[in-house]
PDB file of C-alpha atoms in Angstrom:
ATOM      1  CA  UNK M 298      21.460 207.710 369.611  1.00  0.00           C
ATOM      2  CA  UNK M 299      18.545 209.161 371.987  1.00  0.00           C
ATOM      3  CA  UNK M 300      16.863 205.950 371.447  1.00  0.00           C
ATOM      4  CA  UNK M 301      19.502 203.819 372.156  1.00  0.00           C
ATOM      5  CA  UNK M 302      20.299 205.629 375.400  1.00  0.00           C
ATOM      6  CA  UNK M 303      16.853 205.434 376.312  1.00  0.00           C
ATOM      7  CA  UNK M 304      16.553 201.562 375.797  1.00  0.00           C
ATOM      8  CA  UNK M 305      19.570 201.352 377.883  1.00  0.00           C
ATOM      9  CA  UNK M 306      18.433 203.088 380.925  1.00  0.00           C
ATOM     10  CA  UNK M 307      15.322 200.593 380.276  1.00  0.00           C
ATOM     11  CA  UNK M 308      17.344 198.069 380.518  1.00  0.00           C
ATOM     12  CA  UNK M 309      19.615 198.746 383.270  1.00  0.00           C
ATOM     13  CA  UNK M 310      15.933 199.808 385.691  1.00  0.00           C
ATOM     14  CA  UNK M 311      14.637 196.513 384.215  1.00  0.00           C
ATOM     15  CA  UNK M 312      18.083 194.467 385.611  1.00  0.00           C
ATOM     16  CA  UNK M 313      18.098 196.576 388.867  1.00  0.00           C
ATOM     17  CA  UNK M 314      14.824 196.376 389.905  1.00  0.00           C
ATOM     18  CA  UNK M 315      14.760 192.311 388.980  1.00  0.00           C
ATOM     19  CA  UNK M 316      17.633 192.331 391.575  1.00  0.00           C
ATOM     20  CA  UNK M 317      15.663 194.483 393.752  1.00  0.00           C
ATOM     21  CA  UNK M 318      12.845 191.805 393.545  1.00  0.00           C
ATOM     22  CA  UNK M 319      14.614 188.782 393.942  1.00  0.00           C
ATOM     23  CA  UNK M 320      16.625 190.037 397.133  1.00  0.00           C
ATOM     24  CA  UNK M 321      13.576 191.163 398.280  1.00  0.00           C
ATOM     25  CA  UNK M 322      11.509 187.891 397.977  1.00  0.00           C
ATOM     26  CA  UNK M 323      14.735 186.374 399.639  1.00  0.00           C
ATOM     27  CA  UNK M 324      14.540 188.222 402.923  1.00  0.00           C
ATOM     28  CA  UNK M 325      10.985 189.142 403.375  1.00  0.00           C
ATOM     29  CA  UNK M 326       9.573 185.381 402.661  1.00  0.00           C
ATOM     30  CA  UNK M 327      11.202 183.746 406.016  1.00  0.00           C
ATOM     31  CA  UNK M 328      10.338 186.906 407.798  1.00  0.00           C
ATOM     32  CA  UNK M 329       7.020 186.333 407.049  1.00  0.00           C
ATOM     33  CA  UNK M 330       6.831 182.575 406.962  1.00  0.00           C
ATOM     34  CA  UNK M 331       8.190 183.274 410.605  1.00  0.00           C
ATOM     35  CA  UNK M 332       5.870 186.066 411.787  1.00  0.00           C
ATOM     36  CA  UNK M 333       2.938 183.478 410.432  1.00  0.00           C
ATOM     37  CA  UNK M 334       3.997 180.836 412.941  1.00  0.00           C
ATOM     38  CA  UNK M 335       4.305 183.336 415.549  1.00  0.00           C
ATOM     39  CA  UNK M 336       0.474 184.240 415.283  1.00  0.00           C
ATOM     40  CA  UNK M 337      -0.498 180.671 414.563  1.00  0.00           C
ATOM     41  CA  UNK M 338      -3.186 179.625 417.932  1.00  0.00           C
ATOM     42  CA  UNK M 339      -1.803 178.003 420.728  1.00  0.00           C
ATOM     43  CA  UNK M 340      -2.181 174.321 421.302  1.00  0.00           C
ATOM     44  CA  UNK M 341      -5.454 173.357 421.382  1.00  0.00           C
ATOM     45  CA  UNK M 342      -7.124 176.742 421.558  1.00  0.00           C
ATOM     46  CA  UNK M 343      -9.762 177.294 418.676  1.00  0.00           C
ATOM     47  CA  UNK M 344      -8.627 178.313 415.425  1.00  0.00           C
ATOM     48  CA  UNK M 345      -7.501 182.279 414.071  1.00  0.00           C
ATOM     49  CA  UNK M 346      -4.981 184.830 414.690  1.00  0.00           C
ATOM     50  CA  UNK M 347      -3.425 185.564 418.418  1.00  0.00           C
ATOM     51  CA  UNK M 348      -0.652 188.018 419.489  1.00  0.00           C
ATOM     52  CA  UNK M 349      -0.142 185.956 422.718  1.00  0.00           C
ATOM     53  CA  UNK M 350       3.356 185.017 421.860  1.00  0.00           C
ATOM     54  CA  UNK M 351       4.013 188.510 420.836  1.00  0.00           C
ATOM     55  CA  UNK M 352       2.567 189.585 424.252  1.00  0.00           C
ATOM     56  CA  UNK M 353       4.464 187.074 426.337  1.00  0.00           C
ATOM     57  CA  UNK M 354       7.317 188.655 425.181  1.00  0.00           C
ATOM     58  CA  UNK M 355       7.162 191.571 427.892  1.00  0.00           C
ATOM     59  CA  UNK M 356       7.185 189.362 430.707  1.00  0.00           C
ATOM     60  CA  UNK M 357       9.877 187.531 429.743  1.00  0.00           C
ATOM     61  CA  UNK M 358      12.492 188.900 432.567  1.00  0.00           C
ATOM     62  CA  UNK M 359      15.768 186.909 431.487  1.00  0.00           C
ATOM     63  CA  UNK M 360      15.165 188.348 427.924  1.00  0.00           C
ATOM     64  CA  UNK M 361      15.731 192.032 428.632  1.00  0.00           C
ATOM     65  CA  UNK M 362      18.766 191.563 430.623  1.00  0.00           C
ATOM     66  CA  UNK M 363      20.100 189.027 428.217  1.00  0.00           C
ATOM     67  CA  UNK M 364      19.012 192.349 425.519  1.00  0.00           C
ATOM     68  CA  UNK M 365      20.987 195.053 427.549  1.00  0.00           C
ATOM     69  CA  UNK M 366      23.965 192.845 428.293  1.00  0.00           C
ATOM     70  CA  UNK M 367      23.978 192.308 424.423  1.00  0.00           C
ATOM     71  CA  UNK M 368      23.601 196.016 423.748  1.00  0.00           C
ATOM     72  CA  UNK M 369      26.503 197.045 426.370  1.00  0.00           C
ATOM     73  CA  UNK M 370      28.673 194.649 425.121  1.00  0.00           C
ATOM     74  CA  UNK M 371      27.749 195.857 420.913  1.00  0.00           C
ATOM     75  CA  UNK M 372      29.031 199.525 422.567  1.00  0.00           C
ATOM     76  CA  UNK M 373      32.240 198.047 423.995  1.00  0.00           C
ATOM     77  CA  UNK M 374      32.726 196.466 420.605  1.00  0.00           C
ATOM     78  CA  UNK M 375      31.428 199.662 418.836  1.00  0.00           C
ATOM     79  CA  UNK M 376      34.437 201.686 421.184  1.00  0.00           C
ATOM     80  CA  UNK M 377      36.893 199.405 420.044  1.00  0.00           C
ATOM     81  CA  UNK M 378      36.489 199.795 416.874  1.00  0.00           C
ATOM     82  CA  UNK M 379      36.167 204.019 416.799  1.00  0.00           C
ATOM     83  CA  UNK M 380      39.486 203.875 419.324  1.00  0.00           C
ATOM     84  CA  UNK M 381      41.450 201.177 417.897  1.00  0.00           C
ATOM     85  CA  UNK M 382      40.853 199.900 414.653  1.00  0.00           C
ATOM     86  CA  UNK M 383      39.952 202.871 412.896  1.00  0.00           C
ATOM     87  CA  UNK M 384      43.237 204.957 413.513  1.00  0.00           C
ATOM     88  CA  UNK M 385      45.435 201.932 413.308  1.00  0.00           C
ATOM     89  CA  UNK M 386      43.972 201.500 409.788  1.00  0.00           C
ATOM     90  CA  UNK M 387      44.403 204.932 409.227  1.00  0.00           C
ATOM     91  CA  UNK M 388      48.219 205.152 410.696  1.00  0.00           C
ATOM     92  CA  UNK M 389      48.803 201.848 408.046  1.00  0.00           C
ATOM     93  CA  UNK M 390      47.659 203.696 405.384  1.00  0.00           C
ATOM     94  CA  UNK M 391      48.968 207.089 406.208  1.00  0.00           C
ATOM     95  CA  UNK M 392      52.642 206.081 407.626  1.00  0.00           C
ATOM     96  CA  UNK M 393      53.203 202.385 406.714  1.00  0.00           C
ATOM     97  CA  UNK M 394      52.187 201.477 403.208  1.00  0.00           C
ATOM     98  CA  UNK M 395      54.291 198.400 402.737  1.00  0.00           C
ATOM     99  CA  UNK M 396      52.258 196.828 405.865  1.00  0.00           C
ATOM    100  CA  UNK M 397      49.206 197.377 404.625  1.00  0.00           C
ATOM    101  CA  UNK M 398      48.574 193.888 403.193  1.00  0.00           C
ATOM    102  CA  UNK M 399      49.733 192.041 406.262  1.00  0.00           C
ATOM    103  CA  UNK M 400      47.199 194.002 407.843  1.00  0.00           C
ATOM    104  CA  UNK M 401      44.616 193.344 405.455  1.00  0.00           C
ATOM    105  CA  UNK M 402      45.706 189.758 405.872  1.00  0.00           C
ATOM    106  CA  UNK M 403      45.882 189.549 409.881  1.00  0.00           C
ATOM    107  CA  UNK M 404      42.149 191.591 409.886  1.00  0.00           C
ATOM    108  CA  UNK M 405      40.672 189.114 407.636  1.00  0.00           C
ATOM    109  CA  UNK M 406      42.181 185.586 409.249  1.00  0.00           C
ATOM    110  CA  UNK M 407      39.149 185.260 411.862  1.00  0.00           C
ATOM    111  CA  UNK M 408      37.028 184.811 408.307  1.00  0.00           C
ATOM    112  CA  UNK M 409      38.679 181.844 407.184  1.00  0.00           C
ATOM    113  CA  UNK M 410      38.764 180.132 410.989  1.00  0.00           C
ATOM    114  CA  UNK M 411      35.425 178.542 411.938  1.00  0.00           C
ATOM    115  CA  UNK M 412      33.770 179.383 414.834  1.00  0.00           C
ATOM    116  CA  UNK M 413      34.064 176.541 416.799  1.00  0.00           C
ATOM    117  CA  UNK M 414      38.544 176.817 416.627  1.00  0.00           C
ATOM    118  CA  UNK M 415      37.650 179.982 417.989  1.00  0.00           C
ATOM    119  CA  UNK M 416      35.986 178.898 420.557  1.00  0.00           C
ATOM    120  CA  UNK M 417      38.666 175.793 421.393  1.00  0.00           C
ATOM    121  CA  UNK M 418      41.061 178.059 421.682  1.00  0.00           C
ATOM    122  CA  UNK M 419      39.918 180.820 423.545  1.00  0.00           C
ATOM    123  CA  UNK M 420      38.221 178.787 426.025  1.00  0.00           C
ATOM    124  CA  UNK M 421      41.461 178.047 428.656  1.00  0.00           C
ATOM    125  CA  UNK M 422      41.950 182.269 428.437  1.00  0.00           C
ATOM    126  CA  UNK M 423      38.037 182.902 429.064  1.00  0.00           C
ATOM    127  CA  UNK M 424      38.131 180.053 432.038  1.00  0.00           C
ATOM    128  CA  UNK M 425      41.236 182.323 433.486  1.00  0.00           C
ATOM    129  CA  UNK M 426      39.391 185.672 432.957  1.00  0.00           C
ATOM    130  CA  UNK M 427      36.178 183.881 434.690  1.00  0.00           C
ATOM    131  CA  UNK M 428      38.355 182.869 437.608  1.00  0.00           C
ATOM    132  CA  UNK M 429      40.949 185.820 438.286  1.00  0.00           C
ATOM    133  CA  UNK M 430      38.366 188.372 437.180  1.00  0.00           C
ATOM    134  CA  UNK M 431      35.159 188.627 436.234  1.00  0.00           C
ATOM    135  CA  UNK M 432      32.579 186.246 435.159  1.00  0.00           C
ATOM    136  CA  UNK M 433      31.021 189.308 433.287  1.00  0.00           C
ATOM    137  CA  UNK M 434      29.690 188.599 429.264  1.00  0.00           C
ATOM    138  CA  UNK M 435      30.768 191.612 428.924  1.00  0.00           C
ATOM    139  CA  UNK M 436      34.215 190.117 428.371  1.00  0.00           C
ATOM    140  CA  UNK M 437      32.902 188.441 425.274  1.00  0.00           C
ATOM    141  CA  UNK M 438      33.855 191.819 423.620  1.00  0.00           C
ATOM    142  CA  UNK M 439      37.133 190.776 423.137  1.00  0.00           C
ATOM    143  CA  UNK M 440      36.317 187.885 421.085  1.00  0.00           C
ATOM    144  CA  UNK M 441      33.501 190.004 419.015  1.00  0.00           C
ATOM    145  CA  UNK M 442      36.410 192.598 418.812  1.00  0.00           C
ATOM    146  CA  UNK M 443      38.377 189.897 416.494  1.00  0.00           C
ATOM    147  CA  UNK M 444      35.361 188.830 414.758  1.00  0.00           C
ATOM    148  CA  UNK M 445      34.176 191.528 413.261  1.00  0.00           C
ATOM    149  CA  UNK M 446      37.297 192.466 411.985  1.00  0.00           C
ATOM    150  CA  UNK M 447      36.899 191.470 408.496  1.00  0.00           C
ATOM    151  CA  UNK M 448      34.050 193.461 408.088  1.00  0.00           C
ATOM    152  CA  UNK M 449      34.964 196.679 409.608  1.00  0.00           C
ATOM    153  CA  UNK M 450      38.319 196.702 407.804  1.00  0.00           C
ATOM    154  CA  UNK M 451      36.369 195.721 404.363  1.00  0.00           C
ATOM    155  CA  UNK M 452      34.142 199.101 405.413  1.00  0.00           C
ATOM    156  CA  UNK M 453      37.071 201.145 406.401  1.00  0.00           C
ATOM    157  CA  UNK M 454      39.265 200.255 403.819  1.00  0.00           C
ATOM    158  CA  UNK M 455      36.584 201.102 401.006  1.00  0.00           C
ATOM    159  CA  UNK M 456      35.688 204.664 402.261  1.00  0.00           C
ATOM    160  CA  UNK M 457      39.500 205.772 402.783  1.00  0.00           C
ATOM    161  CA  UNK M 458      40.027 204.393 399.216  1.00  0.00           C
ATOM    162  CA  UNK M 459      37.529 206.648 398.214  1.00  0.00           C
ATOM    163  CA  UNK M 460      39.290 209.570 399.440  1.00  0.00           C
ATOM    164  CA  UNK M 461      42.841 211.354 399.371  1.00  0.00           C
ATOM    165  CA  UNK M 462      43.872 210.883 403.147  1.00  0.00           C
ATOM    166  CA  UNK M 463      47.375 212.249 402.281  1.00  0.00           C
ATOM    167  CA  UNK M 464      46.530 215.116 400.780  1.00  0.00           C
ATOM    168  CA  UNK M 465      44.280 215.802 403.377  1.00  0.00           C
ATOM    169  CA  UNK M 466      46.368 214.777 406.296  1.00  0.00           C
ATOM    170  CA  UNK M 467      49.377 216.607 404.553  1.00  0.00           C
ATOM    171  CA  UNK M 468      47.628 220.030 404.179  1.00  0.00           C
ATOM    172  CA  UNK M 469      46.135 219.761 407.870  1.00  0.00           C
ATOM    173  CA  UNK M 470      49.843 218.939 408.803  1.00  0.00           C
ATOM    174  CA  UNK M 471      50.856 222.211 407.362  1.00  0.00           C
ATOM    175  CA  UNK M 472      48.788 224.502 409.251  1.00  0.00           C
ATOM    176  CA  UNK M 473      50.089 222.851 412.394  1.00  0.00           C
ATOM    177  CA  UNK M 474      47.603 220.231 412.999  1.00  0.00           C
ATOM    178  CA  UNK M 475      48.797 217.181 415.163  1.00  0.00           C
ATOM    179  CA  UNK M 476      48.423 213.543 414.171  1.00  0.00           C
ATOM    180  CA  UNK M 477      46.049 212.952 416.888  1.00  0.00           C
ATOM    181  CA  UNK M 478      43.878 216.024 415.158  1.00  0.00           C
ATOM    182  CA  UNK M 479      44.880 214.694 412.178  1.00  0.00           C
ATOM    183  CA  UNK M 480      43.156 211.093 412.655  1.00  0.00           C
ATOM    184  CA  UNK M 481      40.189 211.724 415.084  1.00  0.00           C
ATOM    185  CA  UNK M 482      39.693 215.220 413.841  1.00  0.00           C
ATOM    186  CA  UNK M 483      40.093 215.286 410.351  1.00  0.00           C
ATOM    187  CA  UNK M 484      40.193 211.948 408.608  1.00  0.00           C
ATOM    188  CA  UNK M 485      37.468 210.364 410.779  1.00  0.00           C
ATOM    189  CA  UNK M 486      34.664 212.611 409.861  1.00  0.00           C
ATOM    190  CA  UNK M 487      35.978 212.104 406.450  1.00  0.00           C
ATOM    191  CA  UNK M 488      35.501 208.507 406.388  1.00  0.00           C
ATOM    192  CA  UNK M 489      32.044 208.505 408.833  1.00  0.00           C
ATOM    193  CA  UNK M 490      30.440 206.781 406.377  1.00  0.00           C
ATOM    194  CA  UNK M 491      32.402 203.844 406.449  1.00  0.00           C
ATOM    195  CA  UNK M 492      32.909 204.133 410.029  1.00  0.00           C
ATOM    196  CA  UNK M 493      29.198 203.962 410.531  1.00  0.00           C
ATOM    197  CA  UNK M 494      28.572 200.846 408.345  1.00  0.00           C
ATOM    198  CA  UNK M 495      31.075 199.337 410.226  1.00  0.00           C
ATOM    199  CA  UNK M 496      29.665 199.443 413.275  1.00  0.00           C
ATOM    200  CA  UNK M 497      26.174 198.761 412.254  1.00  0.00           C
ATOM    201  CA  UNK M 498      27.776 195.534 410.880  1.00  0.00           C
ATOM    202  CA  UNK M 499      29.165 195.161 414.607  1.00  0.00           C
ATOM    203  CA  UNK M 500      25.763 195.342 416.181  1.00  0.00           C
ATOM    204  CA  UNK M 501      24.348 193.133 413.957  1.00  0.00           C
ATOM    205  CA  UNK M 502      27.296 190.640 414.543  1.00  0.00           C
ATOM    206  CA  UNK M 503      27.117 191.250 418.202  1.00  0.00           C
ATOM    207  CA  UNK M 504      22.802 190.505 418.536  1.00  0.00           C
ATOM    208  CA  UNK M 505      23.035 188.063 416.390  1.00  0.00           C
ATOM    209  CA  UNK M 506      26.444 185.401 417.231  1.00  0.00           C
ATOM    210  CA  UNK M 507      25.565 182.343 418.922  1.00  0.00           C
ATOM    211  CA  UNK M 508      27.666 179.622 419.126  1.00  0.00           C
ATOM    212  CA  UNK M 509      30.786 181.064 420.804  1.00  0.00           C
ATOM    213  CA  UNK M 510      28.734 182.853 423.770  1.00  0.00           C
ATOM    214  CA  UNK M 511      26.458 179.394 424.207  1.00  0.00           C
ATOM    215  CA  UNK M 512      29.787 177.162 424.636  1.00  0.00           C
ATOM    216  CA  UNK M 513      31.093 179.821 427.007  1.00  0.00           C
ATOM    217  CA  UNK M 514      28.124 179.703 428.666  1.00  0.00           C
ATOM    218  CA  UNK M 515      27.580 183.021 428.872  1.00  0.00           C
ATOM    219  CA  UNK M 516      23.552 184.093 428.679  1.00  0.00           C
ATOM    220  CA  UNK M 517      23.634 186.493 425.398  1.00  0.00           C
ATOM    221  CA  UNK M 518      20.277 187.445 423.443  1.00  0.00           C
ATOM    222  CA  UNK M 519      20.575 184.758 421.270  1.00  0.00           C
ATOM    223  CA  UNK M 520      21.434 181.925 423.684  1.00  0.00           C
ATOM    224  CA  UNK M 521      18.498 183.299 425.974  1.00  0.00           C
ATOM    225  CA  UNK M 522      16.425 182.999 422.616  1.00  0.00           C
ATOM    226  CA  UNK M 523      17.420 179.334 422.268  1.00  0.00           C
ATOM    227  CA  UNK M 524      16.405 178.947 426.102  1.00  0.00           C
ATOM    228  CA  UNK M 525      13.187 180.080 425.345  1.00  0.00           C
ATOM    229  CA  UNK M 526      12.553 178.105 422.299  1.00  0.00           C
ATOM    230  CA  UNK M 527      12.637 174.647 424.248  1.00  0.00           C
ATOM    231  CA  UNK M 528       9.868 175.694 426.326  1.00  0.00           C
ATOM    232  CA  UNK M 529       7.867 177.824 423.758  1.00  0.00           C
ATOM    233  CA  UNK M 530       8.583 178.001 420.083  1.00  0.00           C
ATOM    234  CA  UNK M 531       6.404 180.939 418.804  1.00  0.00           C
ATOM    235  CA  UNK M 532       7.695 183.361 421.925  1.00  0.00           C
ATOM    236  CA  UNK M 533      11.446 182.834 420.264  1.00  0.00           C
ATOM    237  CA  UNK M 534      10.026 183.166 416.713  1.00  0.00           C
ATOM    238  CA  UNK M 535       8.036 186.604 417.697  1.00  0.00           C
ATOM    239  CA  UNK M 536      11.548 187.845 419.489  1.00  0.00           C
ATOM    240  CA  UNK M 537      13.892 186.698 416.354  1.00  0.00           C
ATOM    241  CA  UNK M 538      11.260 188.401 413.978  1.00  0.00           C
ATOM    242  CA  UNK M 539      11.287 191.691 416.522  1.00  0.00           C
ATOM    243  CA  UNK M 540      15.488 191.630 416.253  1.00  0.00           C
ATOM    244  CA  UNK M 541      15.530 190.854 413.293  1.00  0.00           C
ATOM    245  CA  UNK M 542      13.744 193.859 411.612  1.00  0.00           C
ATOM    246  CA  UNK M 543      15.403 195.782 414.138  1.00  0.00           C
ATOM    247  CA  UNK M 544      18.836 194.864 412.724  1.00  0.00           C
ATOM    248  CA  UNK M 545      17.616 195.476 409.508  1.00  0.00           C
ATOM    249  CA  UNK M 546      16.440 198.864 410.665  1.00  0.00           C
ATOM    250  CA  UNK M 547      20.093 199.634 411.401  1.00  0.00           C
ATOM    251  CA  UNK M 548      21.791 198.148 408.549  1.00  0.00           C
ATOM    252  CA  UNK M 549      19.478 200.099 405.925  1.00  0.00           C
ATOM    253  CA  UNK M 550      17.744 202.796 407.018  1.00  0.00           C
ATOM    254  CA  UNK M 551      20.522 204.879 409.011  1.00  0.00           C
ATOM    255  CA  UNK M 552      23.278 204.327 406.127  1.00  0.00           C
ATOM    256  CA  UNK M 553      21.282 205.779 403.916  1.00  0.00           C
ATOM    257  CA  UNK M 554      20.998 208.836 405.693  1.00  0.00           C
ATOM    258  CA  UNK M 555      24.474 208.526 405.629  1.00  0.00           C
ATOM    259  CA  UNK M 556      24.980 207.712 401.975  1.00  0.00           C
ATOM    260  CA  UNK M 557      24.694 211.247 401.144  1.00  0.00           C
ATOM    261  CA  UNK M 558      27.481 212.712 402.840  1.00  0.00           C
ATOM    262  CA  UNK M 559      29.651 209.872 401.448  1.00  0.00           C
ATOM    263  CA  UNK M 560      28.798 211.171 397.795  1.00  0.00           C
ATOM    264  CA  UNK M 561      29.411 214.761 399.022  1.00  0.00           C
ATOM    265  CA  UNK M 562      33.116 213.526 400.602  1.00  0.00           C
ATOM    266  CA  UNK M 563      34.125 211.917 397.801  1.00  0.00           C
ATOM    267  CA  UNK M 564      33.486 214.669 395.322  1.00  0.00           C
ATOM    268  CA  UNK M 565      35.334 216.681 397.940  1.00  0.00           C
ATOM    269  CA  UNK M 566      38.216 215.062 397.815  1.00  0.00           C
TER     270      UNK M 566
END
């Protein structure tokens, strides 16, 4: 029996770290295929390794305001989500059961409509906004807003799964607590972990989307990145390597840090 355990703890390391190794190769061979071309030499300059795109990067003006509008716009996005999204989920799942599949189902419609319907149909509304007022990107939050819907209700909906909201909301209710304290005081810290995944998935989503903000011409990191690019190849290479380990900075190191207290909530509960 021992040895049969242990050969299938073998085999399950074996299986998980083959997973491991293949998602591994899959990410960090077109990082690295892309941080080569970034340090290839410049036109006709001799041969060997040069940082200049890397370099050129700081004096690239239009970049960092392209970067903050991106990052302002993530926190709108981010706000939405902790002030919107997250209760109404909760309140669904708390108060109205029976609409909890149309809600599932209107949260995960902007998944099954390509971008460019999106972008058809928002356009006459964005056009308004532009002309009555503001001609600020930072109206693109809106649209982001509905995009990353699907994946913040995925996130939400897994971590209040995991966890007893009635109970808890039912006990806080009995010592007198209000549904506002209820919600934002109680369940939310319950449920940070998903909450924080969620948003991290928003940033990402946010840095990353291109087509909707380049047809709306609005100058986002990524359409100021395609700017770039026409001029000088490697500088947009060395700035999508930069963003993209940054992302990936986000999306695995913090949960992690997280994944802890998800463990201890659950058991909790």
């Amino acid at each position: 029996m021992g040895a049969t355990s242990m050969k299938q703890k073998m085999g399950v390391k074996i299986w998980r770290w083959s997973i491991i190794t293949v998602v591994g190769f899959y990410l960090l061979v077109p990082l690295y295929a892309m941080l080569d071309f970034s340090t290839k030499p410049y036109g006709f300059e001799n041969a060997g390794r040069s940082l200049r795109a890397w370099k050129v990067i700081g004096t690239q003006e239009a970049l960092f305001e392209a970067v903050t509008r991106s990052l302002i716009t993530a926190l709108i996005v981010m706000a939405i989500i902790l002030f919107l999204v997250v209760p109404t989920a909760i309140w669904v799942q708390l108060k109205l059961p029976l609409l909890r599949r149309p809600f599932e189902l209107l949260c995960l419609i902007p998944l099954a409509i390509p971008a460019i319907v999106i972008v058809v149909g928002i356009a006459p509304l964005y056009r308004w906004i532009s002309i009555n007022l503001s001609e600020s990107p930072i109206t693109l939050a809106g649209v982001y807003s509905m995009l990353i819907l699907p994946y913040t209700y995925r996130s939400l909906s897994a971590a209040l799964d995991a966890v007893d909201i009635h109970t808890l909301a039912e006990a806080a209710t009995t010592l007198g607590a209000g549904i506002s304290r209820v919600i934002f005081g109680i369940i939310m810290p319950t449920i940070k972990t998903g909450i924080i995944n969620g948003s991290f998935i928003a940033i990402a989503l946010v840095l990353g989307e291109f087509t909707i903000s380049n047809i709306l011409n609005f100058k986002t990191f990524q359409v100021v990145i395609a700017q770039i690019g026409r001029t000088d190849g490697q500088v947009a290479v060395a700035v999508s390597v930069a963003s993209l380990l940054f992302v990936l900075v986000l999306l695995l190191l913090i949960p992690n840090k997280k994944r802890q207290g998800a463990v201890l909530d659950v058991d909790v509960a």
